[in-house]
Short mmCIF file of C-alpha atoms and ligand atoms in Angstrom, two decimals:
data_model
loop_
_atom_site.label_atom_id
_atom_site.label_comp_id
_atom_site.label_asym_id
_atom_site.label_seq_id
_atom_site.Cartn_x
_atom_site.Cartn_y
_atom_site.Cartn_z
CA MET X 86 -9.71 -22.28 12.89
CA LEU X 87 -9.99 -18.49 12.56
CA ILE X 88 -8.28 -16.93 9.57
CA VAL X 89 -8.16 -13.26 8.62
CA HIS X 90 -8.19 -12.85 4.83
CA LYS X 91 -7.15 -9.52 3.37
CA PHE X 92 -7.96 -8.70 -0.25
CA GLY X 93 -5.99 -5.91 -1.92
CA GLY X 94 -7.14 -3.32 -4.45
CA THR X 95 -6.29 -5.39 -7.53
CA SER X 96 -8.21 -8.33 -6.05
CA VAL X 97 -11.34 -6.14 -6.08
CA GLY X 98 -10.54 -4.13 -9.22
CA ASP X 99 -13.88 -4.76 -10.99
CA ALA X 100 -17.09 -6.80 -10.78
CA GLY X 101 -15.37 -9.96 -12.04
CA CYS X 102 -12.66 -9.62 -9.39
CA PHE X 103 -15.26 -9.16 -6.63
CA ALA X 104 -16.98 -12.33 -7.86
CA ASN X 105 -13.66 -14.15 -7.75
CA VAL X 106 -13.08 -13.01 -4.16
CA THR X 107 -16.55 -14.21 -3.12
CA ASP X 108 -15.70 -17.59 -4.66
CA ILE X 109 -12.51 -17.75 -2.61
CA VAL X 110 -14.32 -16.84 0.62
CA CYS X 111 -17.10 -19.37 -0.06
CA ASP X 112 -14.53 -22.09 -0.84
CA ARG X 113 -12.67 -21.39 2.39
CA LEU X 114 -15.89 -21.52 4.40
CA ALA X 115 -16.96 -24.75 2.71
CA GLU X 116 -13.63 -26.38 3.45
CA ASP X 117 -14.51 -27.31 7.01
CA ASP X 118 -17.42 -26.83 9.37
CA ASP X 119 -15.30 -25.02 11.93
CA ALA X 120 -13.88 -22.51 9.43
CA ARG X 121 -14.36 -18.97 10.71
CA LEU X 122 -13.31 -16.03 8.60
CA VAL X 123 -12.75 -12.35 8.99
CA VAL X 124 -12.29 -10.38 5.77
CA VAL X 125 -10.32 -7.14 5.47
CA VAL X 126 -10.65 -5.30 2.18
CA SER X 127 -8.85 -2.47 0.37
CA ALA X 128 -10.46 0.13 -1.83
CA MET X 129 -10.85 -0.87 -5.51
CA SER X 130 -7.54 -0.38 -7.34
CA GLY X 131 -6.79 3.25 -8.12
CA VAL X 132 -9.60 4.62 -5.94
CA THR X 133 -7.36 5.94 -3.16
CA ASP X 134 -5.21 7.73 -5.76
CA ASP X 135 -8.34 9.21 -7.35
CA LEU X 136 -9.67 10.41 -4.00
CA ILE X 137 -6.36 12.15 -3.27
CA ALA X 138 -6.25 13.70 -6.74
CA GLY X 139 -9.76 15.09 -6.16
CA ALA X 140 -8.76 16.63 -2.83
CA ARG X 141 -5.70 18.25 -4.37
CA ALA X 142 -7.82 19.61 -7.21
CA ALA X 143 -10.32 20.98 -4.68
CA VAL X 144 -7.71 22.85 -2.69
CA GLU X 145 -6.30 24.35 -5.87
CA GLY X 146 -9.78 25.49 -6.92
CA ARG X 147 -9.99 23.16 -9.92
CA ASP X 148 -13.68 22.47 -9.32
CA ALA X 149 -14.31 20.63 -12.57
CA VAL X 150 -11.62 18.10 -11.73
CA TYR X 151 -12.91 17.12 -8.30
CA ARG X 152 -16.45 16.90 -9.67
CA GLN X 153 -15.17 14.56 -12.36
CA VAL X 154 -13.42 12.44 -9.74
CA LYS X 155 -16.62 12.12 -7.76
CA ALA X 156 -18.66 11.31 -10.88
CA ARG X 157 -16.14 8.71 -12.00
CA LEU X 158 -16.11 7.02 -8.61
CA LEU X 159 -19.89 6.94 -8.51
CA ASP X 160 -20.05 5.45 -11.96
CA ARG X 161 -17.37 2.85 -11.32
CA HIS X 162 -18.87 1.60 -8.05
CA LEU X 163 -22.46 1.59 -9.31
CA GLN X 164 -21.38 -0.36 -12.36
CA VAL X 165 -19.88 -3.03 -10.10
CA VAL X 166 -23.13 -3.17 -8.14
CA GLN X 167 -25.12 -3.59 -11.37
CA ARG X 168 -22.90 -6.33 -12.72
CA LEU X 169 -22.19 -8.16 -9.47
CA LEU X 170 -25.37 -8.16 -7.44
CA GLN X 171 -28.43 -10.06 -8.60
CA GLN X 172 -31.01 -9.27 -5.92
CA ASN X 173 -32.82 -6.02 -6.18
CA THR X 174 -32.90 -5.36 -2.43
CA GLU X 175 -29.11 -5.64 -2.11
CA ARG X 176 -28.62 -3.56 -5.26
CA VAL X 177 -30.86 -0.78 -3.98
CA GLU X 178 -29.36 -0.84 -0.51
CA VAL X 179 -25.71 -0.86 -1.56
CA GLY X 180 -26.38 1.55 -4.44
CA GLY X 181 -27.98 3.95 -1.96
CA PHE X 182 -25.07 3.59 0.44
CA ILE X 183 -22.63 4.43 -2.37
CA GLU X 184 -24.65 7.47 -3.45
CA ASP X 185 -24.87 8.77 0.13
CA ARG X 186 -21.15 8.36 0.78
CA LEU X 187 -20.20 10.04 -2.49
CA HIS X 188 -22.58 12.88 -1.76
CA GLU X 189 -20.67 13.34 1.52
CA LEU X 190 -17.42 13.23 -0.44
CA ASP X 191 -18.74 16.00 -2.67
CA LEU X 192 -19.54 18.14 0.38
CA LEU X 193 -16.10 17.48 1.76
CA TYR X 194 -14.42 18.46 -1.52
CA ARG X 195 -16.50 21.63 -1.60
CA SER X 196 -15.46 22.64 1.89
CA ILE X 197 -11.82 21.98 1.02
CA ALA X 198 -12.28 24.22 -2.03
CA ILE X 199 -13.97 26.98 0.00
CA LEU X 200 -11.40 26.88 2.79
CA GLY X 201 -8.57 26.60 0.31
CA GLU X 202 -6.84 24.35 2.80
CA LEU X 203 -6.13 20.63 2.77
CA THR X 204 -4.85 19.36 6.09
CA ARG X 205 -3.65 15.82 6.67
CA ARG X 206 -6.77 15.34 8.77
CA GLY X 207 -8.94 16.48 5.86
CA SER X 208 -7.06 14.24 3.47
CA ASP X 209 -7.68 11.19 5.71
CA ALA X 210 -11.40 11.99 5.81
CA VAL X 211 -11.39 11.99 2.00
CA VAL X 212 -9.42 8.81 1.35
CA ALA X 213 -11.41 6.80 3.91
CA PHE X 214 -14.34 6.59 1.48
CA GLY X 215 -12.65 4.03 -0.79
CA GLU X 216 -12.56 1.18 1.69
CA GLN X 217 -16.09 1.95 2.97
CA LEU X 218 -17.47 1.43 -0.52
CA SER X 219 -15.60 -1.77 -1.32
CA ALA X 220 -16.43 -3.35 2.06
CA HIS X 221 -20.16 -2.78 1.56
CA ILE X 222 -20.08 -4.18 -1.97
CA LEU X 223 -18.16 -7.28 -0.92
CA ALA X 224 -20.40 -7.95 2.10
CA ALA X 225 -23.50 -7.73 -0.12
CA ALA X 226 -21.97 -10.07 -2.71
CA LEU X 227 -21.19 -12.59 0.03
CA ARG X 228 -24.72 -12.38 1.42
CA GLU X 229 -26.06 -13.17 -2.02
CA ARG X 230 -24.00 -16.34 -1.93
CA GLY X 231 -25.55 -17.32 1.39
CA VAL X 232 -22.72 -16.14 3.66
CA ARG X 233 -23.79 -14.23 6.76
CA ALA X 234 -21.55 -11.28 6.02
CA GLN X 235 -21.58 -7.85 7.60
CA ALA X 236 -19.57 -4.78 6.57
CA LEU X 237 -17.83 -3.09 9.49
CA SER X 238 -15.95 0.21 9.45
CA ALA X 239 -12.53 0.08 11.05
CA THR X 240 -13.18 3.61 12.32
CA ASP X 241 -15.19 1.84 15.05
CA LEU X 242 -12.54 -0.82 15.65
CA VAL X 243 -9.00 0.41 15.09
CA VAL X 244 -8.21 3.16 17.60
CA THR X 245 -5.19 5.24 16.63
CA ASP X 246 -3.22 8.29 17.64
CA ASP X 247 -3.80 11.49 15.66
CA ASN X 248 -0.79 11.27 13.38
CA PHE X 249 -3.00 11.71 10.31
CA GLY X 250 -1.75 9.99 7.17
CA ALA X 251 0.37 7.49 9.10
CA ALA X 252 -1.47 6.90 12.35
CA THR X 253 -0.26 4.37 14.91
CA PRO X 254 -2.87 1.99 16.30
CA LEU X 255 -3.27 1.94 20.07
CA ILE X 256 -2.99 -1.73 20.94
CA GLN X 257 -5.11 -2.01 24.07
CA PRO X 258 -8.25 -0.08 23.07
CA THR X 259 -8.13 -1.67 19.61
CA ARG X 260 -7.93 -5.17 21.08
CA ARG X 261 -10.78 -4.37 23.43
CA ARG X 262 -13.01 -3.20 20.60
CA LEU X 263 -12.15 -6.16 18.41
CA GLN X 264 -12.96 -8.50 21.29
CA GLU X 265 -16.19 -6.69 22.13
CA ARG X 266 -17.50 -5.98 18.64
CA VAL X 267 -16.01 -8.51 16.24
CA ALA X 268 -15.34 -11.68 18.26
CA PRO X 269 -19.04 -12.21 19.20
CA LEU X 270 -20.08 -11.86 15.54
CA VAL X 271 -17.50 -14.43 14.48
CA GLU X 272 -18.65 -16.73 17.29
CA ARG X 273 -22.17 -16.59 15.89
CA GLY X 274 -20.95 -17.60 12.44
CA THR X 275 -20.97 -14.16 10.82
CA THR X 276 -18.16 -13.20 8.43
CA PRO X 277 -17.24 -9.57 9.15
CA VAL X 278 -15.94 -7.55 6.19
CA ILE X 279 -13.75 -4.86 7.69
CA THR X 280 -12.42 -1.78 5.89
CA GLY X 281 -8.62 -1.87 5.66
CA TYR X 282 -6.32 1.14 5.89
CA ILE X 283 -8.47 3.36 8.10
CA GLY X 284 -9.05 3.92 11.80
CA ALA X 285 -10.13 6.69 14.12
CA THR X 286 -8.77 8.50 17.16
CA SER X 287 -10.42 7.82 20.51
CA GLU X 288 -12.50 10.96 19.82
CA GLY X 289 -13.75 9.33 16.62
CA VAL X 290 -11.83 11.42 14.07
CA THR X 291 -10.99 9.35 10.97
CA THR X 292 -7.32 8.50 10.40
CA THR X 293 -5.36 6.31 7.98
CA LEU X 294 -2.46 3.95 8.62
CA GLY X 295 -0.40 5.01 5.58
CA ARG X 296 -0.57 3.97 1.93
CA GLY X 297 -0.89 0.25 1.46
CA GLY X 298 -2.06 0.03 5.08
CA SER X 299 -4.79 -2.58 4.62
CA ASP X 300 -2.22 -5.35 5.19
CA TYR X 301 -1.41 -3.71 8.49
CA THR X 302 -5.12 -3.64 9.39
CA ALA X 303 -5.32 -7.38 8.70
CA ALA X 304 -2.38 -8.04 11.01
CA ILE X 305 -3.86 -5.84 13.75
CA VAL X 306 -7.23 -7.58 13.44
CA GLY X 307 -5.53 -10.99 13.39
CA ALA X 308 -3.54 -10.24 16.53
CA GLY X 309 -6.52 -8.66 18.32
CA LEU X 310 -8.73 -11.68 17.62
CA ARG X 311 -5.92 -14.18 18.23
CA ALA X 312 -6.45 -15.61 14.76
CA ASP X 313 -4.71 -18.82 13.73
CA GLU X 314 -3.39 -17.28 10.51
CA VAL X 315 -3.49 -14.09 8.44
CA TRP X 316 -3.66 -14.43 4.65
CA ILE X 317 -2.80 -11.48 2.39
CA TRP X 318 -4.32 -11.94 -1.06
CA SER X 319 -2.89 -9.94 -3.97
CA ASP X 320 -2.31 -10.53 -7.68
CA VAL X 321 1.00 -12.42 -7.64
CA ASN X 322 2.12 -15.82 -6.30
CA GLY X 323 3.50 -14.58 -3.00
CA ILE X 324 6.82 -12.81 -2.58
CA LEU X 325 9.01 -13.57 -5.57
CA THR X 326 12.66 -13.24 -6.56
CA ALA X 327 11.59 -10.43 -8.95
CA ASP X 328 8.46 -8.83 -10.35
CA PRO X 329 6.91 -11.59 -12.50
CA ASN X 330 5.65 -8.98 -14.96
CA ILE X 331 9.28 -8.18 -15.74
CA VAL X 332 10.84 -11.60 -15.19
CA PRO X 333 8.36 -14.34 -16.08
CA GLN X 334 10.76 -16.96 -14.61
CA ALA X 335 10.76 -15.27 -11.18
CA ARG X 336 10.47 -17.80 -8.37
CA THR X 337 8.27 -17.68 -5.30
CA LEU X 338 10.07 -17.51 -1.97
CA SER X 339 8.20 -20.38 -0.35
CA GLY X 340 9.17 -19.69 3.26
CA LEU X 341 10.46 -16.58 4.98
CA SER X 342 11.12 -15.62 8.57
CA TYR X 343 9.31 -12.62 9.97
CA ALA X 344 12.56 -10.63 9.92
CA GLU X 345 13.28 -11.51 6.28
CA ALA X 346 9.76 -10.64 5.18
CA ALA X 347 9.91 -7.36 7.08
CA GLU X 348 13.13 -6.46 5.29
CA LEU X 349 11.67 -7.25 1.86
CA ALA X 350 8.53 -5.28 2.66
CA TYR X 351 10.61 -2.40 3.83
CA TYR X 352 12.35 -2.25 0.46
CA GLY X 353 9.02 -1.93 -1.25
CA ALA X 354 7.97 -5.51 -1.95
CA ASP X 355 4.56 -4.26 -2.94
CA VAL X 356 2.64 -7.24 -1.70
CA LEU X 357 3.30 -6.51 1.96
CA HIS X 358 3.14 -3.31 3.98
CA PRO X 359 6.25 -3.10 6.19
CA LYS X 360 4.30 -2.62 9.41
CA THR X 361 2.29 -5.80 8.87
CA ILE X 362 4.84 -8.03 10.51
CA ARG X 363 4.99 -6.56 14.00
CA PRO X 364 1.48 -7.41 15.26
CA VAL X 365 1.70 -11.01 14.03
CA VAL X 366 5.22 -11.62 15.35
CA GLU X 367 4.13 -10.85 18.89
CA ARG X 368 1.52 -13.59 18.76
CA GLY X 369 3.50 -15.92 16.46
CA ILE X 370 0.67 -15.89 13.91
CA PRO X 371 1.70 -17.31 10.52
CA LEU X 372 1.23 -14.95 7.57
CA ARG X 373 0.54 -16.23 4.05
CA ILE X 374 0.84 -14.23 0.83
CA LYS X 375 -1.50 -15.65 -1.82
CA ASN X 376 -2.69 -14.88 -5.35
CA THR X 377 -6.43 -14.26 -5.83
CA PHE X 378 -6.05 -15.21 -9.49
CA ASP X 379 -4.30 -18.52 -8.68
CA PRO X 380 -5.69 -19.57 -5.30
CA ALA X 381 -4.26 -23.10 -5.53
CA HIS X 382 -0.68 -21.79 -5.58
CA PRO X 383 0.84 -22.12 -2.07
CA GLY X 384 2.38 -18.63 -2.19
CA THR X 385 4.75 -17.50 0.57
CA LEU X 386 4.47 -18.62 4.18
CA ILE X 387 5.99 -16.27 6.77
CA THR X 388 6.67 -17.71 10.22
CA ALA X 389 9.17 -17.43 13.07
CA ARG X 390 11.13 -20.44 11.78
CA PRO X 391 10.72 -21.21 8.09
CA ALA X 392 11.14 -24.82 6.95
CA PRO X 393 14.87 -25.72 6.96
CA ASP X 394 14.70 -27.06 3.40
CA ARG X 395 13.58 -23.79 1.83
CA GLU X 396 16.04 -22.07 -0.48
CA PRO X 397 17.33 -18.76 0.94
CA LEU X 398 17.10 -16.89 -2.38
CA PRO X 399 17.82 -13.19 -2.67
CA ALA X 400 15.10 -10.96 -4.06
CA ILE X 401 15.08 -8.07 -6.50
CA ILE X 402 12.45 -5.48 -5.71
CA SER X 403 11.63 -2.84 -8.27
CA THR X 404 9.35 0.18 -8.24
CA THR X 405 8.35 2.22 -11.28
CA GLY X 406 6.29 5.34 -11.87
CA LEU X 407 8.66 7.56 -9.94
CA SER X 408 9.99 11.05 -10.56
CA LEU X 409 13.36 12.43 -9.68
CA ILE X 410 13.12 15.97 -8.37
CA ALA X 411 16.10 18.16 -7.63
CA VAL X 412 16.19 21.21 -5.42
CA GLY X 413 19.38 23.12 -4.76
CA THR X 414 21.40 26.28 -5.09
CA GLU X 415 24.09 27.46 -7.47
CA ASP X 416 26.30 28.66 -4.66
CA ASP X 417 27.26 26.81 -1.51
CA SER X 418 24.46 28.20 0.64
CA TRP X 419 22.71 24.80 0.60
CA THR X 420 23.15 23.16 3.99
CA LEU X 421 21.86 20.13 5.82
CA GLN X 422 19.27 22.40 7.44
CA THR X 423 17.95 23.34 4.00
CA SER X 424 17.55 19.64 3.20
CA ALA X 425 15.84 19.04 6.52
CA HIS X 426 13.48 21.94 5.77
CA ALA X 427 12.64 20.49 2.34
CA LEU X 428 11.94 17.03 3.75
CA GLN X 429 9.87 18.44 6.58
CA CYS X 430 7.71 20.43 4.14
CA LEU X 431 7.12 17.35 2.00
CA CYS X 432 6.21 15.33 5.05
CA GLU X 433 3.66 17.99 6.04
CA ALA X 434 2.28 18.08 2.49
CA GLY X 435 1.70 14.32 2.63
CA VAL X 436 4.26 13.51 -0.07
CA ASP X 437 6.11 10.22 0.46
CA VAL X 438 9.80 10.53 -0.33
CA LEU X 439 10.92 7.05 -1.35
CA MET X 440 14.62 7.80 -1.58
CA PHE X 441 16.77 10.89 -1.40
CA SER X 442 20.39 11.78 -1.82
CA GLN X 443 22.18 14.84 -0.68
CA SER X 444 25.00 16.09 -2.84
CA PHE X 445 27.26 18.51 -1.04
CA SER X 446 29.43 19.20 -4.08
CA GLU X 447 26.37 19.99 -6.22
CA HIS X 448 24.61 21.87 -3.38
CA SER X 449 21.43 19.97 -4.03
CA LEU X 450 18.99 17.42 -2.78
CA ASN X 451 17.63 14.75 -5.13
CA LEU X 452 14.28 13.32 -4.18
CA VAL X 453 12.45 10.29 -5.53
CA VAL X 454 8.67 10.61 -5.29
CA ARG X 455 5.73 8.85 -6.92
CA GLU X 456 4.77 10.35 -10.23
CA GLN X 457 1.26 11.18 -9.01
CA ASP X 458 2.85 13.21 -6.19
CA GLN X 459 5.13 15.12 -8.53
CA ALA X 460 3.05 18.27 -9.08
CA HIS X 461 2.09 18.44 -5.43
CA CYS X 462 5.73 17.95 -4.42
CA LEU X 463 6.92 20.76 -6.70
CA GLN X 464 4.26 23.06 -5.31
CA ALA X 465 5.13 22.26 -1.70
CA LEU X 466 8.83 22.87 -2.39
CA GLY X 467 7.97 25.99 -4.35
CA ARG X 468 6.08 27.32 -1.34
CA ALA X 469 8.86 26.31 1.02
CA PHE X 470 11.54 28.02 -1.01
CA GLY X 471 9.46 30.92 -2.23
CA ASP X 472 9.11 30.41 -5.95
CA ASP X 473 6.41 29.17 -8.26
CA GLY X 474 7.61 25.61 -8.30
CA ARG X 475 9.31 25.65 -11.68
CA VAL X 476 11.89 28.35 -12.13
CA ALA X 477 14.78 29.51 -10.10
CA ALA X 478 13.93 32.25 -7.67
CA ASN X 479 15.41 33.37 -4.42
CA GLY X 480 18.55 31.56 -5.46
CA TYR X 481 16.95 28.12 -5.51
CA ASN X 482 16.70 25.79 -8.46
CA LEU X 483 13.83 23.42 -8.49
CA GLY X 484 12.84 21.00 -11.17
CA THR X 485 11.91 17.55 -12.33
CA ARG X 486 14.85 15.67 -13.70
CA GLU X 487 13.44 12.50 -15.19
CA ARG X 488 11.27 9.43 -14.77
CA VAL X 489 13.11 6.95 -12.63
CA ALA X 490 12.72 3.55 -11.05
CA THR X 491 14.29 1.97 -8.00
CA VAL X 492 15.81 -1.48 -7.82
CA SER X 493 16.69 -3.05 -4.49
CA VAL X 494 18.61 -6.27 -4.08
CA VAL X 495 18.04 -7.97 -0.76
CA GLY X 496 20.20 -10.93 0.19
CA MET X 497 19.22 -13.77 2.48
CA PRO X 498 21.51 -15.16 5.13
CA GLY X 499 23.12 -18.34 3.85
CA TRP X 500 23.11 -17.37 0.20
CA GLY X 501 26.37 -17.05 -1.77
CA ASP X 502 29.89 -16.50 -0.43
CA ALA X 503 30.65 -12.94 -1.40
CA GLY X 504 28.24 -10.32 -0.17
CA ILE X 505 25.24 -9.46 -2.29
CA VAL X 506 26.11 -5.75 -2.39
CA PRO X 507 29.42 -5.93 -4.31
CA HIS X 508 27.82 -8.53 -6.56
CA ALA X 509 24.92 -6.19 -7.35
CA PHE X 510 27.24 -3.24 -8.03
CA ALA X 511 29.41 -5.32 -10.35
CA THR X 512 26.39 -6.65 -12.22
CA LEU X 513 24.95 -3.19 -12.84
CA GLY X 514 28.38 -2.05 -13.97
CA GLN X 515 28.67 -4.95 -16.44
CA HIS X 516 25.25 -4.21 -17.75
CA GLY X 517 26.03 -0.53 -18.17
CA THR X 518 23.03 0.65 -16.16
CA ARG X 519 23.22 4.35 -15.33
CA VAL X 520 23.01 4.62 -11.53
CA ILE X 521 21.57 7.95 -10.36
CA ALA X 522 21.61 7.38 -6.62
CA VAL X 523 22.41 4.57 -4.19
CA ALA X 524 21.24 3.70 -0.70
CA GLN X 525 22.81 0.86 1.17
CA ALA X 526 21.79 -0.77 4.42
CA ALA X 527 24.39 -0.86 7.17
CA THR X 528 23.91 -4.64 7.40
CA GLU X 529 25.43 -4.92 3.89
CA ARG X 530 22.67 -7.36 3.05
CA SER X 531 20.79 -5.02 0.78
CA VAL X 532 21.28 -2.12 -1.56
CA SER X 533 18.90 0.13 -3.52
CA PHE X 534 19.66 1.89 -6.79
CA CYS X 535 17.78 4.69 -8.46
CA ILE X 536 18.06 4.24 -12.25
CA PRO X 537 16.37 5.67 -15.36
CA GLU X 538 12.97 4.05 -15.78
CA ASP X 539 13.63 2.97 -19.36
CA GLN X 540 16.56 0.85 -18.16
CA LEU X 541 14.58 -0.94 -15.46
CA ALA X 542 13.24 -4.04 -17.19
CA GLU X 543 16.55 -4.94 -18.86
CA THR X 544 18.46 -4.31 -15.66
CA VAL X 545 16.17 -6.46 -13.53
CA ARG X 546 16.27 -9.32 -16.05
CA TYR X 547 20.07 -9.11 -16.22
CA LEU X 548 20.42 -9.04 -12.42
CA HIS X 549 18.05 -11.98 -12.03
CA ARG X 550 20.12 -14.03 -14.45
CA GLU X 551 23.49 -12.96 -13.08
CA LEU X 552 22.50 -13.68 -9.50
CA GLY X 553 21.76 -17.24 -10.65
CA LEU X 554 18.05 -17.03 -9.91
CA GLU X 555 16.98 -18.65 -13.14
CA VAL X 556 16.54 -22.41 -13.12
N1 LIG N 184 -6.37 1.75 -0.39
C1 LIG N 184 -5.16 2.07 0.32
C2 LIG N 184 -4.05 2.43 -0.66
O1 LIG N 184 -4.27 2.41 -1.86
C3 LIG N 184 -4.75 1.00 1.25
C4 LIG N 184 -4.42 -0.35 0.65
O2 LIG N 184 -4.77 -0.62 -0.48
O3 LIG N 184 -3.81 -1.15 1.35
O4 LIG N 184 -3.00 2.80 -0.25
MG1 MG N 185 -0.77 -3.46 -0.93
#
């Protein structure tokens, strides 16, 4: 039985978490003599964000900030090494690897600062360090526990196109490399620890698969090695009816079809990257979503045909830490082309727009972006529309409106008589939630609302109760 296990950033957030992950891997290996494992790992939580923040500081000439980022990353990773690894040889080796990589990062930041330019290609080179560090730490920790583990960089395995920041893996060359370089290791009883999220073009230039892309890596590796299953380990009990941090009574969706899981992932169910499904569907490989902090919990099983007795519950997916940004004109010179230009500029600047709404009567475009992208987004729009990013100039108004959250309600076929969408609208109305923007799927099975962040928790709890999801 070959299983690909992917551990997310929160699963390797500190030394204790790494130790927990090594326990899980050792337990899985001990379970049966034929157990063969491939591990895919994310960067430690927050590291990718830090790396990006450093690159943005470098390009803006804020030298002290990128130096701090580098120093903080060095400190954080070396601390894990000190606390986690017992043997001096492993400590020295992994410590040295971390120092070397972060020295390279420093050089990269400096060249970004000197050039005053941060391309998507440069940004990918920067963010790729996070997964390299965590993979080496985890492999060393496993070796200390007697597992024959070896860290492998996906830049040698996952071949992609050159769409930096959201590269598409090229199936055939990737499969060939996985078969040539990973399969023989696994055959010999080695447990490869592969960096998630990253890849390289056929010329060897580092790329990334998009934020949260380690899940996608796991699926690609699983499909390429014809694994029996792919397990995605995060910090919650699978895919739930709501965020358990907001609704403690939230229930795990025990079984989902590939299509249902893809839809939930698409709406931002954080535990699964939306592209993860495609590679496993083609080979019919079951996908499990599990909790590293509660490994005995069965989690969610995603297959072509989920068990007929599972309950087709709807799910509420919420995302916080978002900013609402408005760009527009006082007069009616704002056109669809202006919106297209704004979106294009943000795409080129590497800012993810999670939701947007175009108001023709207000001559404006409202954009929902992650809070950490806010300053960068305002700058990119400022450049695009020729002002300093804050005040009106050249007839454009640009500004941050407020902190917002999104709530999506996704129905399952076979649940309830009336559609989920009218039900969701009515419930928000009853609750008095202020709805800032709405996006609805043409299938009428799901709807997303942008609401003020301070109304999120109450709204989600109310929806969960009103949709009858509490037992
Ligand atoms: N480290 C990457 C991110 O934070 C990829 C991942 O965690 O899946 O987006
Ligand atoms: Mg993730």
